[in-house]
């Protein structure tokens, strides 16, 4: 027995070494491209640094400047506005699409079509919609004039620019979000719906009393992913509006980029990045706790 036990322990030890070997490349990439840049950014947030001279320690000066920076607070306000608009429409549309795929058809080709816009890069999507929505030459405004409506300055109006940017990103990401929710729908037993039908529940009643409560964990995950992604919006703004008109679409990520690579204020840009990191961690934690994402109503 002792010999057999020693052999099994030896195999387990060998398996552990093999597992570590497989994990090592990903671990090295994680440390080199995520952990180290994060730690470096936190350090630079307490310095003044412009690439031409070594970083000089300034303590909390960058954070004091951030608190008194009206452009920072405007960028935060614009970003929050974008996040709310983007999350609302993306989640609602994704939920509708997922439920329709679940109820009407589960064809693989349909899921592939729904996911297709997600395969288009942010830059390409922004360029396409920049041409489509151009005030003078865009086909979108041309179609509006054909039906007797006035042209809309989608990307050059303070009122329209953020909803338009949100619409572009909803178009690109809604399919991916819908498939995440669709995967969650697959975990709900059909017997639950059968019991609801036996009790005489309508489709609407079953949706609000069965589907939504049982989808809580996956919806919490989807919200966390989409909120974090929405706060990091950059490509669409950089290509379509460059932060304009004036500062109407200058989201926080674009402001950080402009400070770092446009004005070479890497220390201050790092401080804003740390502030964004803290905001995302707090929002994710609160969202996780409020939604009880670690529990499910399934018995």
Coordinates of C-alpha atoms in Angstrom, one line a residue:
X1 CA 0.0 0.0 0.0
X2 CA 2.8 2.4 0.9
X3 CA 4.5 1.8 -2.4
X4 CA 1.2 2.4 -4.3
X5 CA 0.7 5.6 -2.3
X6 CA 4.2 6.9 -3.1
X7 CA 3.6 6.2 -6.8
X8 CA 0.4 8.2 -6.9
X9 CA 2.0 11.1 -5.0
X10 CA 4.8 11.1 -7.5
X11 CA 2.3 11.2 -10.4
X12 CA 0.5 14.1 -8.8
X13 CA 3.8 15.9 -8.3
X14 CA 4.6 15.4 -12.0
X15 CA 1.2 16.6 -13.0
X16 CA 1.6 19.8 -11.0
X17 CA 4.9 20.5 -12.7
X18 CA 3.3 19.9 -16.1
X19 CA 0.4 22.2 -15.2
X20 CA 2.9 25.0 -14.1
X21 CA 4.8 24.5 -17.4
X22 CA 1.6 25.1 -19.4
X23 CA 0.5 28.1 -17.3
X24 CA 4.0 29.7 -17.4
X25 CA 3.7 31.4 -20.8
X26 CA 0.4 33.0 -19.9
X27 CA 1.7 33.9 -16.5
X28 CA 4.8 35.6 -18.0
X29 CA 2.5 37.6 -20.4
X30 CA 0.2 38.5 -17.5
X31 CA 3.1 39.8 -15.4
X32 CA 4.9 41.6 -18.2
X33 CA 1.9 43.2 -20.0
X34 CA -0.5 43.8 -17.1
X35 CA 1.0 43.7 -13.6
X36 CA 4.2 45.5 -14.4
X37 CA 2.6 48.3 -16.5
X38 CA 0.0 48.8 -13.8
X39 CA 2.7 49.1 -11.0
X40 CA 4.8 51.3 -13.3
X41 CA 1.8 53.5 -14.0
X42 CA 1.0 53.8 -10.3
X43 CA 4.6 54.9 -9.6
X44 CA 4.6 57.4 -12.5
X45 CA 1.3 59.0 -11.1
X46 CA 3.4 60.4 -8.3
X47 CA 6.0 61.9 -10.6
X48 CA 6.4 64.4 -13.4
X49 CA 7.7 62.6 -16.5
X50 CA 7.9 63.6 -20.2
X51 CA 10.2 60.9 -21.7
X52 CA 13.1 63.5 -22.1
X53 CA 14.1 63.5 -18.5
X54 CA 14.0 60.9 -15.7
X55 CA 10.8 60.8 -13.6
X56 CA 10.9 63.4 -10.7
X57 CA 8.9 62.6 -7.6
X58 CA 6.2 65.1 -6.9
X59 CA 4.0 63.2 -4.4
X60 CA 0.3 64.0 -4.6
X61 CA 0.7 67.0 -6.8
X62 CA -0.9 65.2 -9.8
X63 CA -3.9 64.1 -7.8
X64 CA -4.4 67.6 -6.5
X65 CA -4.2 68.9 -10.0
X66 CA -6.7 66.3 -11.1
X67 CA -9.3 67.4 -8.4
X68 CA -9.0 71.0 -9.6
X69 CA -9.0 70.2 -13.4
X70 CA -12.3 71.2 -15.0
X71 CA -11.5 69.3 -18.2
X72 CA -11.1 66.1 -16.1
X73 CA -14.5 66.5 -14.5
X74 CA -16.1 67.3 -17.9
X75 CA -14.4 64.1 -19.3
X76 CA -15.8 62.1 -16.4
X77 CA -19.3 63.5 -16.9
X78 CA -19.2 62.8 -20.6
X79 CA -17.9 59.3 -20.0
X80 CA -20.6 58.6 -17.4
X81 CA -23.3 59.9 -19.9
X82 CA -21.9 57.6 -22.6
X83 CA -21.7 54.6 -20.2
X84 CA -25.4 55.0 -19.2
X85 CA -26.6 55.3 -22.7
X86 CA -24.5 52.5 -24.0
X87 CA -25.2 50.1 -21.2
X88 CA -29.0 50.7 -21.3
X89 CA -29.5 50.1 -25.0
X90 CA -26.9 47.4 -25.4
X91 CA -28.3 45.3 -22.5
X92 CA -31.9 45.7 -23.5
X93 CA -31.3 44.9 -27.1
X94 CA -29.0 42.0 -26.3
X95 CA -31.6 40.6 -23.9
X96 CA -34.3 40.8 -26.6
X97 CA -32.1 39.2 -29.2
X98 CA -31.1 36.4 -26.8
X99 CA -34.6 35.6 -25.8
X100 CA -35.8 35.6 -29.4
X101 CA -33.0 33.2 -30.4
X102 CA -33.9 31.0 -27.4
X103 CA -37.7 31.0 -28.1
X104 CA -37.8 31.1 -31.9
X105 CA -34.8 29.4 -33.2
X106 CA -31.4 28.0 -32.1
X107 CA -29.8 27.8 -35.5
X108 CA -26.0 28.1 -35.4
X109 CA -25.9 30.2 -38.6
X110 CA -28.2 32.8 -36.9
X111 CA -25.8 33.1 -34.0
X112 CA -22.9 33.6 -36.5
X113 CA -24.8 36.4 -38.2
X114 CA -25.6 38.1 -34.8
X115 CA -21.9 37.9 -33.9
X116 CA -20.6 39.3 -37.3
X117 CA -20.5 43.0 -36.3
X118 CA -18.3 42.1 -33.3
X119 CA -15.6 40.8 -35.8
X120 CA -15.3 44.3 -37.2
X121 CA -12.6 46.3 -35.5
X122 CA -13.5 49.5 -33.6
X123 CA -11.4 51.6 -36.0
X124 CA -13.1 50.1 -39.1
X125 CA -16.6 50.5 -37.6
X126 CA -15.8 54.1 -36.7
X127 CA -14.6 54.9 -40.2
X128 CA -17.6 53.3 -41.8
X129 CA -20.1 55.2 -39.6
X130 CA -18.1 58.4 -40.1
X131 CA -18.8 58.2 -43.8
X132 CA -22.4 57.0 -43.4
X133 CA -23.3 59.8 -40.9
X134 CA -21.5 62.7 -42.5
X135 CA -23.7 65.8 -42.4
X136 CA -23.2 66.7 -46.1
X137 CA -22.2 63.5 -47.9
X138 CA -23.3 60.6 -45.7
X139 CA -25.8 58.2 -47.0
X140 CA -27.6 58.3 -43.7
X141 CA -28.5 62.0 -44.0
X142 CA -29.2 61.5 -47.7
X143 CA -31.9 58.9 -46.8
X144 CA -33.3 61.4 -44.2
X145 CA -33.8 64.0 -46.9
X146 CA -35.4 61.5 -49.2
X147 CA -38.2 60.9 -46.6
X148 CA -38.6 64.6 -46.0
X149 CA -36.6 65.0 -42.8
X150 CA -33.9 67.5 -42.0
X151 CA -30.3 66.4 -41.9
X152 CA -28.9 65.6 -38.5
X153 CA -25.4 66.5 -37.4
X154 CA -24.8 63.2 -35.7
X155 CA -21.1 63.7 -35.0
X156 CA -20.9 67.5 -34.9
X157 CA -23.6 68.3 -32.5
X158 CA -23.3 68.5 -28.7
X159 CA -26.7 66.8 -28.4
X160 CA -26.2 64.0 -30.9
X161 CA -22.5 63.1 -30.6
X162 CA -22.6 60.8 -27.5
X163 CA -25.8 58.9 -28.4
X164 CA -24.3 58.4 -31.9
X165 CA -21.0 57.1 -30.6
X166 CA -23.0 54.8 -28.2
X167 CA -25.1 53.6 -31.1
X168 CA -22.0 52.7 -33.1
X169 CA -20.6 50.7 -30.3
X170 CA -24.0 49.1 -29.5
X171 CA -24.1 47.9 -33.1
X172 CA -20.7 46.4 -32.8
X173 CA -21.0 44.7 -29.3
X174 CA -24.7 43.8 -29.0
X175 CA -24.2 40.5 -30.8
X176 CA -21.5 39.4 -28.4
X177 CA -23.5 40.5 -25.4
X178 CA -26.6 38.7 -26.7
X179 CA -24.6 35.4 -27.1
X180 CA -23.4 35.7 -23.4
X181 CA -27.0 36.1 -22.3
X182 CA -28.1 33.3 -24.7
X183 CA -25.5 31.0 -23.0
X184 CA -27.1 31.9 -19.7
X185 CA -30.6 31.0 -21.0
X186 CA -29.3 27.5 -21.9
X187 CA -28.7 26.9 -18.1
X188 CA -32.4 27.4 -17.3
X189 CA -34.2 24.0 -17.3
X190 CA -37.2 23.8 -19.7
X191 CA -39.2 22.1 -16.9
X192 CA -39.4 25.5 -15.1
X193 CA -41.2 27.0 -18.1
X194 CA -43.4 23.9 -18.5
X195 CA -44.5 24.3 -14.9
X196 CA -45.3 28.0 -15.6
X197 CA -47.4 27.0 -18.6
X198 CA -49.3 24.5 -16.5
X199 CA -50.0 27.2 -14.0
X200 CA -51.4 29.4 -16.8
X201 CA -48.6 31.9 -16.8
X202 CA -48.2 34.1 -20.0
X203 CA -44.9 34.5 -21.9
X204 CA -44.5 38.0 -20.3
X205 CA -45.2 36.7 -16.8
X206 CA -42.6 33.9 -17.3
X207 CA -40.1 36.3 -18.6
X208 CA -40.3 38.6 -15.6
X209 CA -40.9 35.9 -13.0
X210 CA -38.6 33.1 -14.3
X211 CA -36.2 34.2 -17.0
X212 CA -34.9 37.5 -15.4
X213 CA -34.5 36.1 -11.8
X214 CA -32.6 33.0 -13.1
X215 CA -30.5 35.1 -15.4
X216 CA -29.2 37.3 -12.5
X217 CA -25.7 35.8 -12.3
X218 CA -25.1 36.1 -16.1
X219 CA -26.6 39.6 -16.3
X220 CA -24.3 40.7 -13.5
X221 CA -21.3 39.4 -15.4
X222 CA -22.5 41.0 -18.6
X223 CA -23.1 44.4 -16.8
X224 CA -19.6 44.3 -15.3
X225 CA -18.0 43.5 -18.6
X226 CA -19.9 46.1 -20.5
X227 CA -19.4 48.8 -17.9
X228 CA -15.7 48.2 -17.8
X229 CA -15.5 48.2 -21.6
X230 CA -17.7 51.3 -21.8
X231 CA -15.4 53.3 -19.5
X232 CA -12.5 52.5 -21.8
X233 CA -14.1 53.7 -25.0
X234 CA -11.4 55.3 -27.1
X235 CA -11.1 54.1 -30.7
X236 CA -14.5 55.3 -31.9
X237 CA -14.0 58.8 -30.3
X238 CA -10.5 59.1 -31.7
X239 CA -11.5 58.3 -35.2
X240 CA -15.0 59.8 -35.5
X241 CA -14.8 63.0 -33.4
X242 CA -11.3 63.4 -31.8
X243 CA -13.1 64.6 -28.7
X244 CA -15.2 67.3 -30.5
X245 CA -17.2 69.3 -31.0
X246 CA -15.3 71.3 -28.4
X247 CA -15.2 68.8 -25.5
X248 CA -18.6 67.2 -26.0
X249 CA -17.1 63.7 -26.7
X250 CA -13.8 64.0 -24.9
X251 CA -14.2 60.9 -22.8
X252 CA -11.8 60.1 -20.0
X253 CA -9.7 57.6 -22.0
X254 CA -9.2 60.0 -24.9
X255 CA -8.2 62.8 -22.4
X256 CA -5.6 60.4 -20.9
X257 CA -4.3 59.6 -24.3
X258 CA -4.1 63.3 -25.3
X259 CA -2.2 64.1 -22.1
X260 CA 0.3 61.3 -22.5
X261 CA 1.0 61.2 -26.2
X262 CA -0.2 64.7 -27.3
X263 CA 1.3 66.8 -24.5
X264 CA 3.8 64.3 -23.0
X265 CA 2.5 64.7 -19.5
X266 CA 2.9 61.1 -18.6
X267 CA 2.9 61.6 -14.9
X268 CA -0.5 63.4 -14.9
X269 CA -1.9 61.0 -17.4
X270 CA -0.8 58.1 -15.1
X271 CA -2.7 59.7 -12.2
X272 CA -5.9 59.9 -14.3
X273 CA -5.4 56.3 -15.3
X274 CA -5.1 55.3 -11.6
X275 CA -8.2 57.2 -10.8
X276 CA -10.0 55.4 -13.7
X277 CA -8.8 52.0 -12.3
X278 CA -10.1 52.8 -8.9
X279 CA -13.5 53.9 -10.3
X280 CA -13.7 50.6 -12.3
X281 CA -12.8 48.4 -9.3
X282 CA -15.3 50.2 -7.0
X283 CA -18.1 50.0 -9.6
X284 CA -17.4 46.3 -10.4
X285 CA -17.3 45.4 -6.7
X286 CA -20.6 47.3 -5.9
X287 CA -22.3 45.8 -9.0
X288 CA -21.2 42.3 -8.0
X289 CA -22.5 42.7 -4.4
X290 CA -25.7 44.4 -5.3
X291 CA -26.7 41.9 -7.9
X292 CA -25.8 38.9 -5.7
X293 CA -23.9 37.5 -8.7
X294 CA -22.4 34.6 -6.6
X295 CA -25.9 33.1 -6.0
X296 CA -28.6 31.7 -8.2
X297 CA -32.3 31.0 -7.8
X298 CA -31.9 27.6 -9.3
X299 CA -32.3 24.9 -6.7

